[in-house]
């Protein structure tokens, strides 16, 4: 036998019913403190220092991805050339 029970309540009502603490005030305080610290750090940095901090890693990462992509293409093309050479050598042996 299968029984289905649907409960229609808000998250606050469910939390109260289950006896869970209300953490919204704590979450709000943490988010306000995080926002305050982030804004203070951004105000302390000049646009030039932000660019120097963020861009080199991004550019280096893009270069690494590009190198990896080209290496994979080269390996794939080498495999195609090897396969083609094997097929040609086999077909020439059969023709002889």
PDB file of N, CA, C and O in Angstrom, residues 22-93:
ATOM      1  N   UNK A  22      15.769  29.787  13.672  1.00  0.00           N
ATOM      2  CA  UNK A  22      15.669  30.783  12.607  1.00  0.00           C
ATOM      3  C   UNK A  22      17.050  31.415  12.438  1.00  0.00           C
ATOM      4  O   UNK A  22      17.528  32.144  13.303  1.00  0.00           O
ATOM      5  N   UNK A  23      17.710  31.117  11.329  1.00  0.00           N
ATOM      6  CA  UNK A  23      19.076  31.600  11.102  1.00  0.00           C
ATOM      7  C   UNK A  23      19.118  32.809  10.167  1.00  0.00           C
ATOM      8  O   UNK A  23      20.197  33.282   9.823  1.00  0.00           O
ATOM      9  N   UNK A  24      17.976  33.315   9.766  1.00  0.00           N
ATOM     10  CA  UNK A  24      17.957  34.455   8.844  1.00  0.00           C
ATOM     11  C   UNK A  24      18.668  35.679   9.405  1.00  0.00           C
ATOM     12  O   UNK A  24      19.421  36.323   8.667  1.00  0.00           O
ATOM     13  N   UNK A  25      18.498  36.046  10.661  1.00  0.00           N
ATOM     14  CA  UNK A  25      19.240  37.216  11.158  1.00  0.00           C
ATOM     15  C   UNK A  25      20.759  37.017  11.090  1.00  0.00           C
ATOM     16  O   UNK A  25      21.501  37.940  10.735  1.00  0.00           O
ATOM     17  N   UNK A  26      21.225  35.824  11.400  1.00  0.00           N
ATOM     18  CA  UNK A  26      22.656  35.547  11.341  1.00  0.00           C
ATOM     19  C   UNK A  26      23.151  35.601   9.890  1.00  0.00           C
ATOM     20  O   UNK A  26      24.200  36.192   9.603  1.00  0.00           O
ATOM     21  N   UNK A  27      22.393  35.017   8.963  1.00  0.00           N
ATOM     22  CA  UNK A  27      22.774  35.055   7.555  1.00  0.00           C
ATOM     23  C   UNK A  27      22.825  36.487   7.040  1.00  0.00           C
ATOM     24  O   UNK A  27      23.735  36.860   6.297  1.00  0.00           O
ATOM     25  N   UNK A  28      21.867  37.279   7.431  1.00  0.00           N
ATOM     26  CA  UNK A  28      21.831  38.682   7.007  1.00  0.00           C
ATOM     27  C   UNK A  28      23.053  39.426   7.538  1.00  0.00           C
ATOM     28  O   UNK A  28      23.685  40.200   6.801  1.00  0.00           O
ATOM     29  N   UNK A  29      23.416  39.203   8.796  1.00  0.00           N
ATOM     30  CA  UNK A  29      24.582  39.872   9.374  1.00  0.00           C
ATOM     31  C   UNK A  29      25.870  39.444   8.673  1.00  0.00           C
ATOM     32  O   UNK A  29      26.744  40.282   8.392  1.00  0.00           O
ATOM     33  N   UNK A  30      26.000  38.174   8.382  1.00  0.00           N
ATOM     34  CA  UNK A  30      27.202  37.676   7.696  1.00  0.00           C
ATOM     35  C   UNK A  30      27.298  38.278   6.302  1.00  0.00           C
ATOM     36  O   UNK A  30      28.370  38.704   5.863  1.00  0.00           O
ATOM     37  N   UNK A  31      26.182  38.324   5.571  1.00  0.00           N
ATOM     38  CA  UNK A  31      26.200  38.890   4.225  1.00  0.00           C
ATOM     39  C   UNK A  31      26.529  40.379   4.246  1.00  0.00           C
ATOM     40  O   UNK A  31      27.261  40.876   3.386  1.00  0.00           O
ATOM     41  N   UNK A  32      26.015  41.115   5.220  1.00  0.00           N
ATOM     42  CA  UNK A  32      26.331  42.543   5.330  1.00  0.00           C
ATOM     43  C   UNK A  32      27.809  42.746   5.621  1.00  0.00           C
ATOM     44  O   UNK A  32      28.443  43.644   5.045  1.00  0.00           O
ATOM     45  N   UNK A  33      28.399  41.928   6.495  1.00  0.00           N
ATOM     46  CA  UNK A  33      29.822  42.031   6.807  1.00  0.00           C
ATOM     47  C   UNK A  33      30.665  41.682   5.590  1.00  0.00           C
ATOM     48  O   UNK A  33      31.654  42.349   5.292  1.00  0.00           O
ATOM     49  N   UNK A  34      30.280  40.641   4.865  1.00  0.00           N
ATOM     50  CA  UNK A  34      30.995  40.247   3.647  1.00  0.00           C
ATOM     51  C   UNK A  34      30.949  41.370   2.618  1.00  0.00           C
ATOM     52  O   UNK A  34      31.964  41.701   1.993  1.00  0.00           O
ATOM     53  N   UNK A  35      29.791  41.971   2.442  1.00  0.00           N
ATOM     54  CA  UNK A  35      29.652  43.082   1.498  1.00  0.00           C
ATOM     55  C   UNK A  35      30.521  44.255   1.913  1.00  0.00           C
ATOM     56  O   UNK A  35      31.199  44.870   1.086  1.00  0.00           O
ATOM     57  N   UNK A  36      30.547  44.556   3.202  1.00  0.00           N
ATOM     58  CA  UNK A  36      31.353  45.668   3.706  1.00  0.00           C
ATOM     59  C   UNK A  36      32.837  45.426   3.429  1.00  0.00           C
ATOM     60  O   UNK A  36      33.548  46.316   2.945  1.00  0.00           O
ATOM     61  N   UNK A  37      33.315  44.200   3.681  1.00  0.00           N
ATOM     62  CA  UNK A  37      34.725  43.883   3.455  1.00  0.00           C
ATOM     63  C   UNK A  37      35.078  43.925   1.968  1.00  0.00           C
ATOM     64  O   UNK A  37      36.142  44.430   1.597  1.00  0.00           O
ATOM     65  N   UNK A  38      34.196  43.409   1.143  1.00  0.00           N
ATOM     66  CA  UNK A  38      34.465  43.417  -0.296  1.00  0.00           C
ATOM     67  C   UNK A  38      34.538  44.837  -0.836  1.00  0.00           C
ATOM     68  O   UNK A  38      35.427  45.171  -1.629  1.00  0.00           O
ATOM     69  N   UNK A  39      33.605  45.683  -0.421  1.00  0.00           N
ATOM     70  CA  UNK A  39      33.617  47.069  -0.887  1.00  0.00           C
ATOM     71  C   UNK A  39      34.855  47.805  -0.402  1.00  0.00           C
ATOM     72  O   UNK A  39      35.440  48.604  -1.146  1.00  0.00           O
ATOM     73  N   UNK A  40      35.286  47.535   0.830  1.00  0.00           N
ATOM     74  CA  UNK A  40      36.499  48.170   1.355  1.00  0.00           C
ATOM     75  C   UNK A  40      37.717  47.728   0.549  1.00  0.00           C
ATOM     76  O   UNK A  40      38.587  48.550   0.233  1.00  0.00           O
ATOM     77  N   UNK A  41      37.792  46.464   0.198  1.00  0.00           N
ATOM     78  CA  UNK A  41      38.926  45.968  -0.594  1.00  0.00           C
ATOM     79  C   UNK A  41      38.923  46.547  -2.004  1.00  0.00           C
ATOM     80  O   UNK A  41      39.968  46.898  -2.540  1.00  0.00           O
ATOM     81  N   UNK A  42      37.740  46.655  -2.605  1.00  0.00           N
ATOM     82  CA  UNK A  42      37.649  47.213  -3.956  1.00  0.00           C
ATOM     83  C   UNK A  42      38.017  48.690  -3.943  1.00  0.00           C
ATOM     84  O   UNK A  42      38.715  49.169  -4.841  1.00  0.00           O
ATOM     85  N   UNK A  43      37.582  49.417  -2.930  1.00  0.00           N
ATOM     86  CA  UNK A  43      37.914  50.844  -2.848  1.00  0.00           C
ATOM     87  C   UNK A  43      39.407  51.053  -2.644  1.00  0.00           C
ATOM     88  O   UNK A  43      39.963  52.043  -3.096  1.00  0.00           O
ATOM     89  N   UNK A  44      40.075  50.115  -1.965  1.00  0.00           N
ATOM     90  CA  UNK A  44      41.507  50.252  -1.708  1.00  0.00           C
ATOM     91  C   UNK A  44      42.340  49.983  -2.955  1.00  0.00           C
ATOM     92  O   UNK A  44      43.480  50.442  -3.045  1.00  0.00           O
ATOM     93  N   UNK A  45      41.789  49.267  -3.918  1.00  0.00           N
ATOM     94  CA  UNK A  45      42.544  48.923  -5.125  1.00  0.00           C
ATOM     95  C   UNK A  45      42.268  49.927  -6.237  1.00  0.00           C
ATOM     96  O   UNK A  45      41.144  50.353  -6.425  1.00  0.00           O
ATOM     97  N   UNK A  46      43.315  50.238  -6.970  1.00  0.00           N
ATOM     98  CA  UNK A  46      43.141  51.078  -8.151  1.00  0.00           C
ATOM     99  C   UNK A  46      42.754  50.173  -9.320  1.00  0.00           C
ATOM    100  O   UNK A  46      43.014  48.972  -9.288  1.00  0.00           O
ATOM    101  N   UNK A  47      42.145  50.736 -10.347  1.00  0.00           N
ATOM    102  CA  UNK A  47      41.812  49.903 -11.515  1.00  0.00           C
ATOM    103  C   UNK A  47      43.041  49.209 -12.112  1.00  0.00           C
ATOM    104  O   UNK A  47      42.967  48.064 -12.531  1.00  0.00           O
ATOM    105  N   UNK A  48      44.181  49.875 -12.110  1.00  0.00           N
ATOM    106  CA  UNK A  48      45.402  49.278 -12.663  1.00  0.00           C
ATOM    107  C   UNK A  48      45.831  48.068 -11.842  1.00  0.00           C
ATOM    108  O   UNK A  48      46.217  47.038 -12.401  1.00  0.00           O
ATOM    109  N   UNK A  49      45.769  48.181 -10.508  1.00  0.00           N
ATOM    110  CA  UNK A  49      46.187  47.055  -9.680  1.00  0.00           C
ATOM    111  C   UNK A  49      45.211  45.886  -9.808  1.00  0.00           C
ATOM    112  O   UNK A  49      45.617  44.727  -9.756  1.00  0.00           O
ATOM    113  N   UNK A  50      43.919  46.183 -10.003  1.00  0.00           N
ATOM    114  CA  UNK A  50      42.951  45.109 -10.222  1.00  0.00           C
ATOM    115  C   UNK A  50      43.273  44.370 -11.507  1.00  0.00           C
ATOM    116  O   UNK A  50      43.246  43.142 -11.552  1.00  0.00           O
ATOM    117  N   UNK A  51      43.588  45.114 -12.577  1.00  0.00           N
ATOM    118  CA  UNK A  51      43.898  44.492 -13.850  1.00  0.00           C
ATOM    119  C   UNK A  51      45.172  43.649 -13.743  1.00  0.00           C
ATOM    120  O   UNK A  51      45.241  42.547 -14.269  1.00  0.00           O
ATOM    121  N   UNK A  52      46.185  44.154 -13.037  1.00  0.00           N
ATOM    122  CA  UNK A  52      47.425  43.398 -12.870  1.00  0.00           C
ATOM    123  C   UNK A  52      47.195  42.146 -12.034  1.00  0.00           C
ATOM    124  O   UNK A  52      47.817  41.124 -12.266  1.00  0.00           O
ATOM    125  N   UNK A  53      46.289  42.226 -11.084  1.00  0.00           N
ATOM    126  CA  UNK A  53      46.008  41.078 -10.220  1.00  0.00           C
ATOM    127  C   UNK A  53      45.216  40.019 -10.960  1.00  0.00           C
ATOM    128  O   UNK A  53      45.505  38.832 -10.839  1.00  0.00           O
ATOM    129  N   UNK A  54      44.220  40.418 -11.728  1.00  0.00           N
ATOM    130  CA  UNK A  54      43.288  39.466 -12.328  1.00  0.00           C
ATOM    131  C   UNK A  54      43.714  38.978 -13.701  1.00  0.00           C
ATOM    132  O   UNK A  54      43.535  37.820 -14.039  1.00  0.00           O
ATOM    133  N   UNK A  55      44.243  39.850 -14.546  1.00  0.00           N
ATOM    134  CA  UNK A  55      44.489  39.475 -15.936  1.00  0.00           C
ATOM    135  C   UNK A  55      45.612  38.474 -16.175  1.00  0.00           C
ATOM    136  O   UNK A  55      45.441  37.581 -16.973  1.00  0.00           O
ATOM    137  N   UNK A  56      46.764  38.617 -15.547  1.00  0.00           N
ATOM    138  CA  UNK A  56      47.821  37.661 -15.891  1.00  0.00           C
ATOM    139  C   UNK A  56      47.395  36.207 -15.724  1.00  0.00           C
ATOM    140  O   UNK A  56      47.686  35.386 -16.575  1.00  0.00           O
ATOM    141  N   UNK A  57      46.683  35.892 -14.680  1.00  0.00           N
ATOM    142  CA  UNK A  57      46.224  34.516 -14.486  1.00  0.00           C
ATOM    143  C   UNK A  57      45.233  34.129 -15.573  1.00  0.00           C
ATOM    144  O   UNK A  57      45.288  33.021 -16.105  1.00  0.00           O
ATOM    145  N   UNK A  58      44.354  35.038 -15.930  1.00  0.00           N
ATOM    146  CA  UNK A  58      43.384  34.755 -16.983  1.00  0.00           C
ATOM    147  C   UNK A  58      44.033  34.573 -18.332  1.00  0.00           C
ATOM    148  O   UNK A  58      43.708  33.664 -19.089  1.00  0.00           O
ATOM    149  N   UNK A  59      45.002  35.422 -18.638  1.00  0.00           N
ATOM    150  CA  UNK A  59      45.701  35.315 -19.918  1.00  0.00           C
ATOM    151  C   UNK A  59      46.534  34.042 -19.942  1.00  0.00           C
ATOM    152  O   UNK A  59      46.547  33.319 -20.931  1.00  0.00           O
ATOM    153  N   UNK A  60      47.219  33.750 -18.850  1.00  0.00           N
ATOM    154  CA  UNK A  60      48.023  32.533 -18.774  1.00  0.00           C
ATOM    155  C   UNK A  60      47.135  31.313 -18.930  1.00  0.00           C
ATOM    156  O   UNK A  60      47.486  30.369 -19.627  1.00  0.00           O
ATOM    157  N   UNK A  61      45.962  31.330 -18.290  1.00  0.00           N
ATOM    158  CA  UNK A  61      45.045  30.202 -18.406  1.00  0.00           C
ATOM    159  C   UNK A  61      44.558  30.022 -19.831  1.00  0.00           C
ATOM    160  O   UNK A  61      44.481  28.900 -20.334  1.00  0.00           O
ATOM    161  N   UNK A  62      44.280  31.118 -20.514  1.00  0.00           N
ATOM    162  CA  UNK A  62      43.830  31.035 -21.906  1.00  0.00           C
ATOM    163  C   UNK A  62      44.940  30.490 -22.796  1.00  0.00           C
ATOM    164  O   UNK A  62      44.691  29.680 -23.687  1.00  0.00           O
ATOM    165  N   UNK A  63      46.171  30.905 -22.536  1.00  0.00           N
ATOM    166  CA  UNK A  63      47.295  30.394 -23.319  1.00  0.00           C
ATOM    167  C   UNK A  63      47.481  28.898 -23.080  1.00  0.00           C
ATOM    168  O   UNK A  63      47.759  28.143 -24.019  1.00  0.00           O
ATOM    169  N   UNK A  64      47.331  28.466 -21.842  1.00  0.00           N
ATOM    170  CA  UNK A  64      47.470  27.038 -21.543  1.00  0.00           C
ATOM    171  C   UNK A  64      46.385  26.219 -22.236  1.00  0.00           C
ATOM    172  O   UNK A  64      46.657  25.141 -22.766  1.00  0.00           O
ATOM    173  N   UNK A  65      45.168  26.725 -22.252  1.00  0.00           N
ATOM    174  CA  UNK A  65      44.075  26.026 -22.929  1.00  0.00           C
ATOM    175  C   UNK A  65      44.351  25.943 -24.425  1.00  0.00           C
ATOM    176  O   UNK A  65      44.149  24.906 -25.047  1.00  0.00           O
ATOM    177  N   UNK A  66      44.839  27.030 -24.996  1.00  0.00           N
ATOM    178  CA  UNK A  66      45.156  27.038 -26.421  1.00  0.00           C
ATOM    179  C   UNK A  66      46.257  26.036 -26.744  1.00  0.00           C
ATOM    180  O   UNK A  66      46.166  25.286 -27.719  1.00  0.00           O
ATOM    181  N   UNK A  67      47.313  25.998 -25.917  1.00  0.00           N
ATOM    182  CA  UNK A  67      48.402  25.040 -26.139  1.00  0.00           C
ATOM    183  C   UNK A  67      47.887  23.613 -26.032  1.00  0.00           C
ATOM    184  O   UNK A  67      48.243  22.747 -26.836  1.00  0.00           O
ATOM    185  N   UNK A  68      47.051  23.347 -25.037  1.00  0.00           N
ATOM    186  CA  UNK A  68      46.499  22.009 -24.862  1.00  0.00           C
ATOM    187  C   UNK A  68      45.665  21.617 -26.082  1.00  0.00           C
ATOM    188  O   UNK A  68      45.761  20.492 -26.578  1.00  0.00           O
ATOM    189  N   UNK A  69      44.844  22.534 -26.570  1.00  0.00           N
ATOM    190  CA  UNK A  69      44.013  22.272 -27.743  1.00  0.00           C
ATOM    191  C   UNK A  69      44.882  21.938 -28.962  1.00  0.00           C
ATOM    192  O   UNK A  69      44.640  20.957 -29.662  1.00  0.00           O
ATOM    193  N   UNK A  70      45.909  22.754 -29.206  1.00  0.00           N
ATOM    194  CA  UNK A  70      46.768  22.514 -30.360  1.00  0.00           C
ATOM    195  C   UNK A  70      47.522  21.193 -30.227  1.00  0.00           C
ATOM    196  O   UNK A  70      47.724  20.484 -31.218  1.00  0.00           O
ATOM    197  N   UNK A  71      47.949  20.841 -29.020  1.00  0.00           N
ATOM    198  CA  UNK A  71      48.626  19.556 -28.816  1.00  0.00           C
ATOM    199  C   UNK A  71      47.695  18.396 -29.141  1.00  0.00           C
ATOM    200  O   UNK A  71      48.117  17.415 -29.764  1.00  0.00           O
ATOM    201  N   UNK A  72      46.443  18.500 -28.727  1.00  0.00           N
ATOM    202  CA  UNK A  72      45.487  17.437 -29.023  1.00  0.00           C
ATOM    203  C   UNK A  72      45.231  17.326 -30.516  1.00  0.00           C
ATOM    204  O   UNK A  72      45.128  16.225 -31.053  1.00  0.00           O
ATOM    205  N   UNK A  73      45.132  18.454 -31.195  1.00  0.00           N
ATOM    206  CA  UNK A  73      44.921  18.436 -32.651  1.00  0.00           C
ATOM    207  C   UNK A  73      46.129  17.807 -33.332  1.00  0.00           C
ATOM    208  O   UNK A  73      45.977  16.996 -34.248  1.00  0.00           O
ATOM    209  N   UNK A  74      47.337  18.147 -32.881  1.00  0.00           N
ATOM    210  CA  UNK A  74      48.543  17.575 -33.479  1.00  0.00           C
ATOM    211  C   UNK A  74      48.581  16.062 -33.266  1.00  0.00           C
ATOM    212  O   UNK A  74      48.926  15.313 -34.186  1.00  0.00           O
ATOM    213  N   UNK A  75      48.235  15.604 -32.067  1.00  0.00           N
ATOM    214  CA  UNK A  75      48.204  14.161 -31.805  1.00  0.00           C
ATOM    215  C   UNK A  75      47.173  13.471 -32.688  1.00  0.00           C
ATOM    216  O   UNK A  75      47.421  12.394 -33.225  1.00  0.00           O
ATOM    217  N   UNK A  76      46.014  14.097 -32.822  1.00  0.00           N
ATOM    218  CA  UNK A  76      44.964  13.513 -33.655  1.00  0.00           C
ATOM    219  C   UNK A  76      45.425  13.443 -35.109  1.00  0.00           C
ATOM    220  O   UNK A  76      45.259  12.421 -35.774  1.00  0.00           O
ATOM    221  N   UNK A  77      46.027  14.510 -35.593  1.00  0.00           N
ATOM    222  CA  UNK A  77      46.489  14.526 -36.984  1.00  0.00           C
ATOM    223  C   UNK A  77      47.606  13.509 -37.182  1.00  0.00           C
ATOM    224  O   UNK A  77      47.684  12.868 -38.228  1.00  0.00           O
ATOM    225  N   UNK A  78      48.479  13.334 -36.205  1.00  0.00           N
ATOM    226  CA  UNK A  78      49.536  12.329 -36.306  1.00  0.00           C
ATOM    227  C   UNK A  78      48.922  10.941 -36.388  1.00  0.00           C
ATOM    228  O   UNK A  78      49.381  10.088 -37.147  1.00  0.00           O
ATOM    229  N   UNK A  79      47.857  10.702 -35.624  1.00  0.00           N
ATOM    230  CA  UNK A  79      47.165   9.416 -35.678  1.00  0.00           C
ATOM    231  C   UNK A  79      46.524   9.188 -37.030  1.00  0.00           C
ATOM    232  O   UNK A  79      46.543   8.081 -37.565  1.00  0.00           O
ATOM    233  N   UNK A  80      45.970  10.229 -37.630  1.00  0.00           N
ATOM    234  CA  UNK A  80      45.349  10.113 -38.964  1.00  0.00           C
ATOM    235  C   UNK A  80      46.416   9.785 -39.998  1.00  0.00           C
ATOM    236  O   UNK A  80      46.228   8.919 -40.855  1.00  0.00           O
ATOM    237  N   UNK A  81      47.568  10.449 -39.909  1.00  0.00           N
ATOM    238  CA  UNK A  81      48.655  10.202 -40.855  1.00  0.00           C
ATOM    239  C   UNK A  81      49.153   8.768 -40.692  1.00  0.00           C
ATOM    240  O   UNK A  81      49.372   8.054 -41.679  1.00  0.00           O
ATOM    241  N   UNK A  82      49.341   8.310 -39.448  1.00  0.00           N
ATOM    242  CA  UNK A  82      49.801   6.936 -39.210  1.00  0.00           C
ATOM    243  C   UNK A  82      48.797   5.931 -39.759  1.00  0.00           C
ATOM    244  O   UNK A  82      49.178   4.958 -40.406  1.00  0.00           O
ATOM    245  N   UNK A  83      47.524   6.156 -39.506  1.00  0.00           N
ATOM    246  CA  UNK A  83      46.485   5.245 -39.998  1.00  0.00           C
ATOM    247  C   UNK A  83      46.469   5.224 -41.517  1.00  0.00           C
ATOM    248  O   UNK A  83      46.366   4.171 -42.141  1.00  0.00           O
ATOM    249  N   UNK A  84      46.601   6.382 -42.141  1.00  0.00           N
ATOM    250  CA  UNK A  84      46.613   6.468 -43.602  1.00  0.00           C
ATOM    251  C   UNK A  84      47.817   5.721 -44.166  1.00  0.00           C
ATOM    252  O   UNK A  84      47.694   4.980 -45.154  1.00  0.00           O
ATOM    253  N   UNK A  85      48.987   5.881 -43.548  1.00  0.00           N
ATOM    254  CA  UNK A  85      50.187   5.183 -44.015  1.00  0.00           C
ATOM    255  C   UNK A  85      50.021   3.673 -43.900  1.00  0.00           C
ATOM    256  O   UNK A  85      50.416   2.926 -44.794  1.00  0.00           O
ATOM    257  N   UNK A  86      49.435   3.200 -42.817  1.00  0.00           N
ATOM    258  CA  UNK A  86      49.205   1.762 -42.639  1.00  0.00           C
ATOM    259  C   UNK A  86      48.250   1.257 -43.694  1.00  0.00           C
ATOM    260  O   UNK A  86      48.469   0.206 -44.313  1.00  0.00           O
ATOM    261  N   UNK A  87      47.174   1.994 -43.936  1.00  0.00           N
ATOM    262  CA  UNK A  87      46.196   1.573 -44.949  1.00  0.00           C
ATOM    263  C   UNK A  87      46.819   1.545 -46.332  1.00  0.00           C
ATOM    264  O   UNK A  87      46.580   0.637 -47.122  1.00  0.00           O
ATOM    265  N   UNK A  88      47.638   2.533 -46.648  1.00  0.00           N
ATOM    266  CA  UNK A  88      48.296   2.564 -47.953  1.00  0.00           C
ATOM    267  C   UNK A  88      49.282   1.406 -48.105  1.00  0.00           C
ATOM    268  O   UNK A  88      49.356   0.784 -49.173  1.00  0.00           O
ATOM    269  N   UNK A  89      50.014   1.104 -47.054  1.00  0.00           N
ATOM    270  CA  UNK A  89      50.975   0.012 -47.146  1.00  0.00           C
ATOM    271  C   UNK A  89      50.256  -1.322 -47.290  1.00  0.00           C
ATOM    272  O   UNK A  89      50.696  -2.202 -48.021  1.00  0.00           O
ATOM    273  N   UNK A  90      49.110  -1.480 -46.600  1.00  0.00           N
ATOM    274  CA  UNK A  90      48.339  -2.714 -46.715  1.00  0.00           C
ATOM    275  C   UNK A  90      47.747  -2.860 -48.112  1.00  0.00           C
ATOM    276  O   UNK A  90      47.736  -3.941 -48.692  1.00  0.00           O
ATOM    277  N   UNK A  91      47.234  -1.763 -48.659  1.00  0.00           N
ATOM    278  CA  UNK A  91      46.630  -1.839 -49.999  1.00  0.00           C
ATOM    279  C   UNK A  91      47.693  -2.092 -51.061  1.00  0.00           C
ATOM    280  O   UNK A  91      47.454  -2.781 -52.043  1.00  0.00           O
ATOM    281  N   UNK A  92      48.901  -1.564 -50.865  1.00  0.00           N
ATOM    282  CA  UNK A  92      49.951  -1.818 -51.844  1.00  0.00           C
ATOM    283  C   UNK A  92      50.434  -3.265 -51.768  1.00  0.00           C
ATOM    284  O   UNK A  92      50.807  -3.860 -52.781  1.00  0.00           O
ATOM    285  N   UNK A  93      50.414  -3.880 -50.572  1.00  0.00           N
ATOM    286  CA  UNK A  93      50.784  -5.292 -50.431  1.00  0.00           C
ATOM    287  C   UNK A  93      49.747  -6.181 -51.109  1.00  0.00           C
ATOM    288  O   UNK A  93      50.094  -7.174 -51.737  1.00  0.00           O
TER     289      UNK A  93
END
